[in-house]
Coordinates of C-alpha atoms in Angstrom, one line a residue:
M1 CA -26.9 52.1 53.6
A2 CA -25.1 49.7 50.4
D3 CA -22.5 51.1 48.8
W4 CA -24.2 50.6 45.3
Q5 CA -26.5 50.9 43.5
K6 CA -29.4 49.1 41.0
I7 CA -28.7 49.0 36.9
T8 CA -30.0 47.0 34.3
G9 CA -28.6 45.0 32.2
G10 CA -27.7 42.1 33.9
I11 CA -25.2 39.8 32.4
T12 CA -24.3 42.9 30.0
A13 CA -24.4 45.5 32.2
P14 CA -21.0 45.2 33.5
R15 CA -18.0 46.6 29.5
G16 CA -16.9 44.2 27.4
Y17 CA -19.6 41.0 28.0
Q18 CA -22.6 40.6 24.9
A19 CA -24.9 38.2 25.7
A20 CA -26.9 35.3 24.2
G21 CA -29.7 33.2 23.9
I22 CA -31.3 31.1 21.5
T23 CA -34.1 27.6 20.8
A24 CA -31.9 25.3 19.0
G25 CA -33.3 22.8 20.2
L26 CA -32.5 21.1 22.7
K27 CA -35.8 21.8 24.4
P28 CA -38.6 19.1 23.8
S29 CA -40.9 22.1 24.3
G30 CA -39.7 24.4 21.4
L31 CA -38.8 26.7 24.5
P32 CA -34.7 28.5 24.2
D33 CA -32.5 26.1 25.1
L34 CA -28.8 27.3 24.3
A35 CA -27.1 30.5 25.7
L36 CA -23.7 32.2 24.9
I37 CA -21.8 35.4 27.2
F38 CA -18.7 36.1 25.7
S39 CA -16.5 38.7 27.1
E40 CA -14.1 40.9 24.5
V41 CA -11.0 40.4 26.3
E42 CA -10.2 37.3 28.3
A43 CA -10.7 37.7 31.6
I44 CA -10.1 35.9 35.2
A45 CA -12.9 33.4 35.8
A46 CA -13.3 31.3 38.9
G47 CA -15.2 28.7 40.1
V48 CA -17.5 26.0 42.7
F49 CA -19.1 24.1 41.9
T50 CA -21.4 21.0 43.8
T51 CA -19.7 18.5 45.6
S52 CA -22.0 15.3 44.8
Q53 CA -19.7 12.2 43.8
V54 CA -21.4 12.3 40.7
K55 CA -20.7 15.6 38.6
A56 CA -22.0 16.2 34.9
A57 CA -19.5 16.0 32.4
C58 CA -19.4 19.9 32.0
V59 CA -18.5 20.1 36.0
E60 CA -15.4 18.1 35.6
Y61 CA -13.6 19.6 32.3
C62 CA -15.1 23.4 34.1
R63 CA -12.9 22.2 37.6
Q64 CA -10.2 20.7 35.5
R65 CA -9.5 23.9 32.7
L66 CA -9.7 26.7 35.3
Q67 CA -7.0 24.4 37.8
A68 CA -4.9 24.8 34.1
K69 CA -6.0 28.2 33.8
H70 CA -8.0 30.4 35.4
S71 CA -9.4 32.9 33.1
A72 CA -11.6 32.6 29.5
R73 CA -14.0 33.8 27.9
A74 CA -17.0 32.2 27.0
I75 CA -19.8 30.3 28.7
L76 CA -21.9 28.2 26.8
C77 CA -24.9 26.4 28.5
N78 CA -28.0 24.3 27.5
A79 CA -31.5 23.6 28.7
G80 CA -32.7 20.3 28.5
Q81 CA -29.7 17.6 28.8
A82 CA -27.3 18.0 32.3
N83 CA -24.9 15.2 31.2
A84 CA -24.6 14.2 33.6
A85 CA -24.4 10.2 34.4
T86 CA -23.2 10.0 30.8
G87 CA -19.4 8.2 31.0
T88 CA -17.3 8.9 28.2
E89 CA -19.0 10.0 25.7
G90 CA -20.5 12.8 27.9
Y91 CA -17.8 13.7 27.9
L92 CA -16.6 13.3 24.6
D93 CA -19.6 15.8 23.8
T94 CA -17.9 17.8 26.0
L95 CA -14.7 18.5 24.7
E96 CA -16.3 18.5 21.2
S97 CA -18.7 21.4 22.8
A98 CA -15.9 23.5 23.4
M99 CA -13.9 23.1 20.8
A100 CA -16.5 24.3 18.4
V101 CA -17.4 27.5 19.9
G102 CA -13.8 27.5 20.6
Q103 CA -13.4 27.7 16.2
A104 CA -16.4 29.4 16.0
L105 CA -15.1 32.5 17.7
N106 CA -11.4 32.0 16.7
I107 CA -10.3 31.6 20.7
P108 CA -9.0 28.7 22.2
S109 CA -11.6 26.5 23.1
E110 CA -9.2 26.5 26.5
S111 CA -11.4 29.6 27.5
V112 CA -14.7 28.1 27.4
L113 CA -16.2 27.5 29.7
L114 CA -19.1 25.7 29.6
A115 CA -22.7 24.0 31.4
S116 CA -25.4 22.3 31.6
T117 CA -29.0 21.4 32.2
G118 CA -31.8 18.4 32.3
V119 CA -32.8 15.2 32.8
I120 CA -29.8 13.4 34.1
G121 CA -28.8 10.9 33.2
Q122 CA -29.4 12.5 29.0
R123 CA -26.2 13.2 26.7
I124 CA -26.6 16.5 24.7
K125 CA -28.6 16.6 21.0
M126 CA -25.7 16.6 19.5
D127 CA -27.3 17.6 17.1
A128 CA -28.8 20.2 17.4
L129 CA -26.0 21.8 19.6
R130 CA -23.9 21.6 16.5
S131 CA -26.4 23.7 14.1
G132 CA -27.2 26.6 17.1
I133 CA -23.6 27.3 17.6
P134 CA -23.3 29.5 15.0
K135 CA -26.4 30.7 15.6
V136 CA -25.8 31.9 19.3
I137 CA -23.7 33.4 18.1
A138 CA -24.7 35.6 15.7
A139 CA -27.3 36.4 18.3
L140 CA -24.5 37.9 20.7
S141 CA -25.1 42.0 21.6
E142 CA -24.8 43.7 25.0
T143 CA -28.1 43.5 25.3
G144 CA -28.9 39.6 25.8
S145 CA -29.4 38.9 29.3
D146 CA -32.6 38.5 29.4
A147 CA -32.4 36.8 26.5
A148 CA -29.7 33.9 27.6
A149 CA -31.8 34.2 31.1
G150 CA -34.4 32.4 29.2
A151 CA -33.2 30.6 28.1
I152 CA -31.3 28.7 31.0
I153 CA -33.6 27.2 32.7
T154 CA -36.5 24.9 33.1
T155 CA -39.1 24.1 35.5
D156 CA -38.5 28.1 36.1
L157 CA -41.6 29.3 36.7
V158 CA -39.2 33.2 36.5
T159 CA -35.9 34.3 34.8
K160 CA -33.4 35.7 37.1
S161 CA -31.2 38.9 36.5
I162 CA -29.6 41.5 38.8
A163 CA -27.2 44.1 37.9
L164 CA -25.4 46.6 40.8
E165 CA -22.8 49.2 40.3
T166 CA -19.9 50.6 42.6
T167 CA -17.8 53.2 42.8
I168 CA -13.7 52.0 43.0
G169 CA -11.0 54.5 41.9
E170 CA -13.3 57.6 41.4
R171 CA -14.5 54.6 38.5
P172 CA -17.7 53.0 37.9
V173 CA -17.4 48.7 38.5
R174 CA -20.2 46.9 37.8
I175 CA -21.2 42.4 38.4
G176 CA -24.0 41.4 36.3
G177 CA -25.8 37.9 36.7
I178 CA -28.1 34.9 35.5
A179 CA -29.3 32.3 37.3
K180 CA -31.1 29.1 37.4
G181 CA -33.1 27.4 39.9
S182 CA -36.4 25.8 40.8
G183 CA -35.9 22.1 42.4
M184 CA -33.4 19.9 43.1
I185 CA -32.0 22.7 45.5
H186 CA -30.1 22.4 48.8
P187 CA -26.6 24.0 50.6
N188 CA -23.8 22.8 48.2
M189 CA -24.9 24.0 45.2
A190 CA -28.2 23.2 45.0
T191 CA -29.5 22.7 41.7
M192 CA -28.8 25.7 40.3
L193 CA -26.6 27.7 37.5
A194 CA -25.3 31.0 37.9
F195 CA -23.3 33.2 35.8
V196 CA -21.4 36.3 37.0
T197 CA -19.8 39.2 34.7
C198 CA -17.7 42.3 36.4
D199 CA -15.3 45.2 34.8
A200 CA -13.4 45.0 37.6
A201 CA -8.9 44.3 37.4
V202 CA -8.8 41.5 40.2
S203 CA -6.2 38.7 40.8
S204 CA -7.2 35.0 40.0
V205 CA -6.7 34.2 43.6
L206 CA -9.1 37.1 45.5
W207 CA -11.3 36.7 42.6
Q208 CA -11.7 32.6 43.2
Q209 CA -12.4 33.3 47.6
M210 CA -13.8 36.1 47.1
L211 CA -16.6 33.7 45.2
A212 CA -16.1 30.9 47.7
R213 CA -17.0 33.2 50.5
A214 CA -20.2 35.0 48.2
A215 CA -22.2 31.2 47.1
D216 CA -20.8 30.2 51.8
R217 CA -23.5 32.9 52.1
S218 CA -25.9 32.5 49.2
F219 CA -26.4 29.8 47.4
N220 CA -25.2 27.1 49.2
S221 CA -27.5 28.9 52.1
I222 CA -31.1 28.4 50.4
T223 CA -32.7 25.1 49.9
V224 CA -36.1 23.7 48.1
D225 CA -36.4 20.3 48.8
G226 CA -33.4 18.3 50.0
D227 CA -31.5 17.3 47.1
T228 CA -27.8 18.8 45.9
S229 CA -28.0 17.8 42.2
T230 CA -25.1 17.2 39.5
N231 CA -24.2 20.0 37.6
D232 CA -24.7 22.2 40.0
S233 CA -21.7 25.7 38.7
L234 CA -21.3 28.8 39.8
I235 CA -18.8 31.1 37.0
A236 CA -17.7 34.5 37.0
L237 CA -15.5 36.4 34.8
A238 CA -13.9 39.2 35.7
N239 CA -12.5 41.6 32.4
G240 CA -10.5 44.8 34.1
Q241 CA -12.4 46.8 31.3
S242 CA -13.9 49.0 33.7
R243 CA -10.0 50.6 33.3
T244 CA -10.2 50.3 37.7
P245 CA -6.2 50.2 39.1
A246 CA -6.4 46.8 39.6
I247 CA -7.5 44.9 43.0
T248 CA -4.3 42.3 44.0
E249 CA -4.9 41.9 48.5
L250 CA -7.9 42.3 50.6
G251 CA -8.6 46.5 51.8
A252 CA -11.3 47.9 51.5
E253 CA -11.6 48.0 47.3
S254 CA -11.3 44.2 48.2
E255 CA -14.3 44.5 50.6
K256 CA -16.5 46.3 48.7
L257 CA -16.3 44.3 45.5
E258 CA -16.3 41.7 47.4
A259 CA -19.6 42.6 49.2
M260 CA -21.3 43.9 45.7
L261 CA -20.7 40.3 44.3
T262 CA -22.6 38.6 47.6
A263 CA -24.8 40.8 46.9
V264 CA -25.8 40.0 43.5
C265 CA -25.1 36.1 44.1
Q266 CA -27.6 36.7 47.6
H267 CA -30.0 38.6 44.9
L268 CA -30.4 35.4 42.6
A269 CA -29.9 32.6 45.6
K270 CA -32.8 34.4 47.4
A271 CA -34.5 34.4 43.3
I272 CA -34.1 30.9 42.9
A273 CA -36.2 30.0 47.1
R274 CA -38.6 32.4 46.3
D275 CA -39.2 29.8 42.8
G276 CA -38.8 26.6 44.1
E277 CA -41.6 24.6 43.0
G278 CA -44.7 24.9 44.2
A279 CA -43.9 27.2 46.5
T280 CA -46.3 30.7 47.5
C281 CA -43.4 32.5 49.5
L282 CA -40.0 33.1 50.4
I283 CA -38.2 32.4 53.9
E284 CA -35.5 34.2 55.7
V285 CA -33.8 32.8 58.8
E286 CA -31.7 34.6 60.9
V287 CA -29.8 33.3 63.1
T288 CA -28.4 35.3 65.9
G289 CA -26.6 34.9 69.3
A290 CA -24.2 31.3 67.9
H291 CA -20.6 30.6 69.0
D292 CA -20.0 32.2 65.3
E293 CA -20.8 32.8 62.1
L294 CA -20.6 28.5 60.8
S295 CA -23.0 28.1 63.9
A296 CA -25.6 30.0 63.3
Q297 CA -25.7 29.2 59.4
Q298 CA -26.3 25.7 59.9
I299 CA -29.0 26.3 62.4
A300 CA -30.5 28.9 59.8
K301 CA -29.7 26.3 57.4
T302 CA -31.9 23.2 59.4
I303 CA -34.9 25.9 60.3
A304 CA -34.6 26.3 55.9
G305 CA -34.9 23.6 55.4
S306 CA -37.0 21.3 57.0
S307 CA -39.9 19.9 56.0
L308 CA -41.9 20.7 58.6
V309 CA -41.1 24.1 59.1
K310 CA -42.1 24.3 55.4
S311 CA -45.4 22.6 55.6
A312 CA -46.3 24.7 58.8
I313 CA -45.7 28.0 56.6
F314 CA -47.7 26.3 53.9
G315 CA -50.5 25.6 56.1
R316 CA -50.2 28.3 56.6
D317 CA -49.8 27.8 60.6
P318 CA -47.5 29.7 63.4
N319 CA -46.8 26.8 64.8
W320 CA -42.9 27.5 66.1
G321 CA -42.8 24.4 68.4
R322 CA -41.0 22.9 64.5
I323 CA -38.9 25.6 64.4
A324 CA -38.0 25.4 67.6
A325 CA -37.4 21.4 67.1
A326 CA -34.9 21.9 64.1
A327 CA -33.0 24.4 65.3
G328 CA -32.2 21.7 68.2
R329 CA -30.9 18.7 65.7
A330 CA -28.9 21.2 63.7
G331 CA -26.2 20.1 65.2
V332 CA -25.4 23.1 67.0
P333 CA -25.6 23.3 70.0
F334 CA -27.5 25.7 72.8
E335 CA -28.4 26.5 75.8
Q336 CA -32.5 26.7 75.1
E337 CA -33.0 28.2 78.5
N338 CA -31.5 30.8 75.3
L339 CA -34.0 30.3 72.7
Q340 CA -36.2 32.8 71.9
I341 CA -38.4 32.6 68.2
K342 CA -40.1 35.3 66.1
L343 CA -42.9 34.4 63.2
G344 CA -42.0 37.8 62.4
D345 CA -43.5 40.6 64.8
F346 CA -44.8 38.2 67.6
L347 CA -42.9 36.9 70.4
M348 CA -43.5 33.1 70.7
L349 CA -40.5 32.1 72.9
E350 CA -38.5 33.7 75.3
N351 CA -35.5 32.6 77.1
G352 CA -37.1 28.4 76.4
Q353 CA -40.1 29.5 77.8
P354 CA -43.3 29.5 75.5
L355 CA -45.8 32.6 74.9
Q356 CA -48.8 34.2 74.3
F357 CA -49.4 35.6 71.0
D358 CA -52.6 36.1 68.8
R359 CA -52.3 32.8 67.2
A360 CA -54.7 34.8 64.2
A361 CA -53.2 37.4 63.3
A362 CA -49.8 35.6 63.7
S363 CA -51.8 33.3 60.6
T364 CA -53.1 36.3 59.1
Y365 CA -49.0 36.8 58.9
L366 CA -48.3 34.4 57.2
K367 CA -51.4 35.2 54.2
K368 CA -50.9 37.6 53.5
A369 CA -47.5 37.3 52.4
A370 CA -48.2 34.1 50.6
A371 CA -50.1 37.1 48.3
G372 CA -47.1 39.6 48.8
A373 CA -45.8 41.4 45.6
Y374 CA -42.1 39.4 44.3
L375 CA -39.2 39.6 46.1
Q376 CA -40.8 41.8 48.6
K377 CA -43.3 41.7 50.3
D378 CA -43.6 38.0 49.3
T379 CA -41.1 36.5 52.4
V380 CA -41.6 35.0 56.6
L381 CA -39.3 35.9 58.2
I382 CA -38.2 33.9 61.1
C383 CA -36.3 35.1 63.8
V384 CA -33.8 32.1 66.5
N385 CA -31.3 33.1 69.0
V386 CA -29.3 31.3 70.8
G387 CA -27.8 32.9 73.7
N388 CA -25.1 35.7 73.7
G389 CA -22.8 34.6 70.5
S390 CA -21.2 36.9 68.4
G391 CA -21.9 34.9 65.8
S392 CA -24.4 35.6 63.1
G393 CA -26.6 33.9 59.7
K394 CA -29.0 33.6 56.9
A395 CA -30.3 30.9 55.0
W396 CA -33.1 31.2 52.7
G397 CA -36.1 28.3 51.7
C398 CA -39.9 28.1 50.4
D399 CA -42.5 26.6 51.5
L400 CA -43.2 23.0 50.8
S401 CA -46.9 22.8 48.8
Y402 CA -49.1 19.9 47.2
D403 CA -47.1 21.2 43.6
Y404 CA -43.9 20.2 44.2
V405 CA -44.2 16.7 44.3
R406 CA -47.2 17.1 41.1
I407 CA -44.3 18.5 39.5
N408 CA -41.8 16.1 40.3
A409 CA -43.6 13.5 39.9
E410 CA -44.7 14.5 36.4
Y411 CA -40.7 16.1 35.4
T412 CA -39.3 13.4 33.0
T413 CA -43.4 12.0 30.9

């Protein structure tokens, strides 16, 4: 049993946070497109960002800000324009955005972090942003998580949100999160944005370390299409408003907090993978028996990211040979005589030898997953064992359908 419980409230469930989402006129569709998350006090801030050499202006800005100052009070996110590959003008737009939020909230601009999502190569519509900032601030509320979650999405079909609560020092501690992502998703952060709030008091060094590990076990373990974006950002705030003793070193309390942080990130990551453009089901790959966790995760990511595996799942074809081939090219040494593959409850390969199995029943298993309840019974489970090592790891992806091509072929038109 997990040492926490699920609660309502999303990003505003932790104490001392407000959020809002409005329509500022940034998206051509006229849908909500500007979100703000605000901490009532200065919060410890940490971030994990895209590894792409082509980075959005907001990514460069946040990296510099967090290197100079490990705290923040506000996160502004615009949807519609990625403001990536926009040169000096795009970066100046980012600086202006932070200054405008800071002035309107009466806080230093250095306490404002930024994120953008949308079409690469397009600068933010600054006239709309300038007029939208006072409106989104006026809309801030302790129940504004859903509105914020709806204002950061682009091709997403659903919003993504969660909040969990545990007890530390005999007091409740909460972590909430929202995310967006549907396409251009691949380990190294994917095209995704995720924002996490926490009301515990944590040292800045520990908080950054916790977030980096949580990202590796969640957002860096999902894939939809093998493409990494220019704007990937995971930003987490911890404002101490739970009034629990500060966590400044490794121990039982830090482990409990990190485990809950990882659970929040994994929920959001799986929601992104399930919402992959054109997807009909979630794929979870679990690898055991590897030399270490890193090796297991590498095999799991390779299987989850295989276009042939993903296509077979969409075709409801229990083609375990594609799983074996993907495991073999992951760059992790193992003896193929030790390889075991299961699809759901169907054992297909044992000790490197193919087994007889009911293909029709296995295909039905895939069909039932595609018809299953969202993030409840819609998961295809692939279990792979590669030996007797202690390393295990998981990765998540989705099937590859005809609609993925259609959605991305028409993205800017």
